[in-house]
Amino acid sequence: MKILNLKGKWDIISADGIYHLWGNVPGSLFYALEEKGYFGEEGLFFRENNKIALEIADRDFIWSREFSVDMSQLENENIYLEAEGLDTITEIFLNDHKIAATDNMHRIWRFNVSENLIPGKNSLKILFKNSLEYIRNEKKRRNLYGADNQGITSVEGFNMIRKSHCSYGWDWGPKVPDLGIWRDIKIKAYDTARLHSVHISQIHKDSKVILQLSPEIESFGDGNLTIKTVLTSPDGKTCDFTVPLSGTTEYEVENPRLWWPNGLGDQPLYQLEFFLEDHHVVIDDLSMRIGLRTLTVEQKKDDWGETFNFNCNGISLFARGGNYIPEDVFLNRNDIYKTEQLIQDCRTANFNCIRVWGGGVYPSDHFFDLCDENGLIIWHDLMFACALYDVRNDSFMQNVTEELKDNLTRIRHHASIGLICGNNEMEWAVISWFKATNEEKAEYLKQYQFIFPQIISEICPELFYWPASPSSGGNFENPNDPDRGDCHYWDVWHGNKDFSQFKKHYFRFMSEFGFESFPSIKTIRSFTVEEDLNIFSPVMEEHQKCIGGNGKILTYISKYFPYPKDLDSLVFVSQISQAEAITTGIKHWRRNRGRCMGSTYWQINDNWPVASWSSIDYYGRWKALHYGAKRAYDNILLSIDGDETSAAIHVSNESRECTSGNLEWKLYDLKGQLIKRGENRVSVAPFSSELIEKRTFTEILKNGGERNLYLSVIYRDKNGSEFKDYHNFTPYKYMNLQDPQLEVEITRKDREFWIAVKAEYPAFYVEIDFTEIDAVLSDNFFYLDGGETKIVTMRKGEWKVQKLLDQIRVRSLVNTY
């Protein structure tokens, strides 16, 4: 096989001649425009620059380049143009001959070009048709429901094209319907056959693991074909064997090492390399990494209804994670380092699960590799979200059928894949959001409960399929049922309910719930000028895509916190508010382990700098929520379920060993004086949660005591690890907080900096930040009791201690008003 990669510079010109520039492939139109300075030095995300995107995209564009082919390549009759990502409606011309048309950015396209190539120089042109005009016409042809808020949050008709829905805008992302060659494009010349894929399944029995290998070969002619296979174990040991061209071959793995989700064990990976040979000459090859594990979803009848949880290698686990959206408006800017850092940030925050949301794109191979390496179980929505689709159109269904086959074949071998989900929120929407016709309901059932399960059964029968999120199993049977299946809960935030409402619900698996905050003030300054620094300025509202979102952030702050004194303080308090909201839910559901077995909050990341539900902003800066999630998702969780007069102290254990040790609670006043204390021995079995102690403080809280007292609890386990939680008996805005008089020291220790923070008086939500430097700390946004010193570590960079001291900023809640 010979490969000619067509990456690099392409000529881009609009059909009307207004735009003409060079762009790199893989790439996109708007990325190329930004690189050439069309949006000024600051780029598309600055101020309101993004608003011009719809006008620019409302036309056709032609991408073209030339390449050379020598005569030896033309001797082969099996030459294909292979494009892994064309966004979206195209016509392809090779040497001025139309060879193909495409209409789906999610598919892998292959076209035989053997008869169209000529010796020497060849020209390739791809006409990208106006997607906005296309969806306008399609919506006129058939007006199907889409959650676009009458065009406010998304362009109407986004569901009429097989393109990333959120490229037309969402309630956290701008309307930038990009176009271009967003993944690799190549010309491949094959010999007598092509190794399309190898389906790998596993049999686990009696501590043995048997691989079942089923090759899929496309043959172009006669040949003496064999498949040589090399298996490399995690310790580097190799063994090789031959796999027949057809049928299924079984191979027993010697001394198998199991793959585990993060927090339960290691993630050993095995490399499988397949070499398709003709007369002992390699003509094609394929490489895959796999993890040896069983992984499915358990559904068993119980006292509350029916369980819904992941089970890996026989262990029923509580899923801890968040929802993942595309990492950038410019899909080609999802560089390897950025994705690696994001997945590592999830692992560091004790995630064992990540949900790929259905309104974006199918992630890259690298994303799945990273989840394999880091032990993150993937809940993977197919790319259908918040809309109905043209199911009665046979060409549409054939198109999405091939889309699913392409992507499921590509990802099915990954250890991290735990669940394939048909869509985001549409079963719920059909019966709750709008009045669907009987025909539309029938089309829904045909798509998600008939055609899609058939495709799963054909391509990856070993994977668990779930028709929608949320769902109780399908057929429109109470799809947001708290007693079975998964649920989405938005009464806190969209419904303006108090944080305490989370504790009134005992969902089986909470797959989506969220709460907004502003990003870092450094991030805000990246897209604003001084006159924009008001949350109701046009620029700040442009970087808030949830309707009324900035006002809602303020409304929630008013419920719990004093009014912040300036924008910087407002940003800080909004993040505390977000962390309080989401961790209230997480802690409650972990306390009720067994009844609830999963929490994936909305959302982990952003695709541009914006006020949103994310716990990590566009530039990778952790918000207070991500630090809060790290504590709430730890294998061992100490949590307090409290109210105005009492506190119930719980320990939840998601580890494989019993946790035991000593628990101590202390009631302090806000000057740091100890008022009352107690202690208790703790022993909590693996995969369980226990109420350790419940205390009532009615008498001592009388006559305003609730404004001057708080509860501090610490659990020290037998290994010396410490876990803390705190409870206030009244909202922060009513508490008589003192200036904690924080002191800071920084020392260099081996490969880390140690930051010591001391509080003279109790300090709530201590934040450590730097004016310019960005850093992920071992902990942040934490409490300190009076007189307490806490050591926080920071990965060592190219900085000197004095530079850190010059830039460090330490504050707590009381400093914001």
PDB file of C-alpha atoms in Angstrom, residues 562 565 572 735-741 762-765 811-817:
ATOM      1  CA  PRO A 562     -23.345  38.951  50.376  1.00  0.00           C
ATOM      2  CA  LYS A 565     -17.867  44.452  45.894  1.00  0.00           C
ATOM      3  CA  PHE A 572     -15.012  34.417  42.498  1.00  0.00           C
ATOM      4  CA  MET A 735     -22.697  34.933  58.930  1.00  0.00           C
ATOM      5  CA  ASN A 736     -20.481  37.323  60.851  1.00  0.00           C
ATOM      6  CA  LEU A 737     -17.283  36.328  59.075  1.00  0.00           C
ATOM      7  CA  GLN A 738     -13.966  37.765  60.311  1.00  0.00           C
ATOM      8  CA  ASP A 739     -10.962  38.736  58.237  1.00  0.00           C
ATOM      9  CA  PRO A 740      -8.885  35.532  58.569  1.00  0.00           C
ATOM     10  CA  GLN A 741      -5.587  37.445  58.244  1.00  0.00           C
ATOM     11  CA  PRO A 762     -11.608  30.759  60.248  1.00  0.00           C
ATOM     12  CA  ALA A 763     -11.413  31.240  56.494  1.00  0.00           C
ATOM     13  CA  PHE A 764     -14.092  30.023  54.110  1.00  0.00           C
ATOM     14  CA  TYR A 765     -13.222  29.206  50.500  1.00  0.00           C
ATOM     15  CA  ARG A 811      -8.227  35.553  49.432  1.00  0.00           C
ATOM     16  CA  SER A 812     -11.307  34.056  51.032  1.00  0.00           C
ATOM     17  CA  LEU A 813     -15.033  34.689  50.908  1.00  0.00           C
ATOM     18  CA  VAL A 814     -14.963  37.552  53.419  1.00  0.00           C
ATOM     19  CA  ASN A 815     -12.596  39.498  51.147  1.00  0.00           C
ATOM     20  CA  THR A 816     -15.225  39.716  48.401  1.00  0.00           C
ATOM     21  CA  TYR A 817     -17.533  42.231  50.085  1.00  0.00           C
TER      22      TYR A 817
END
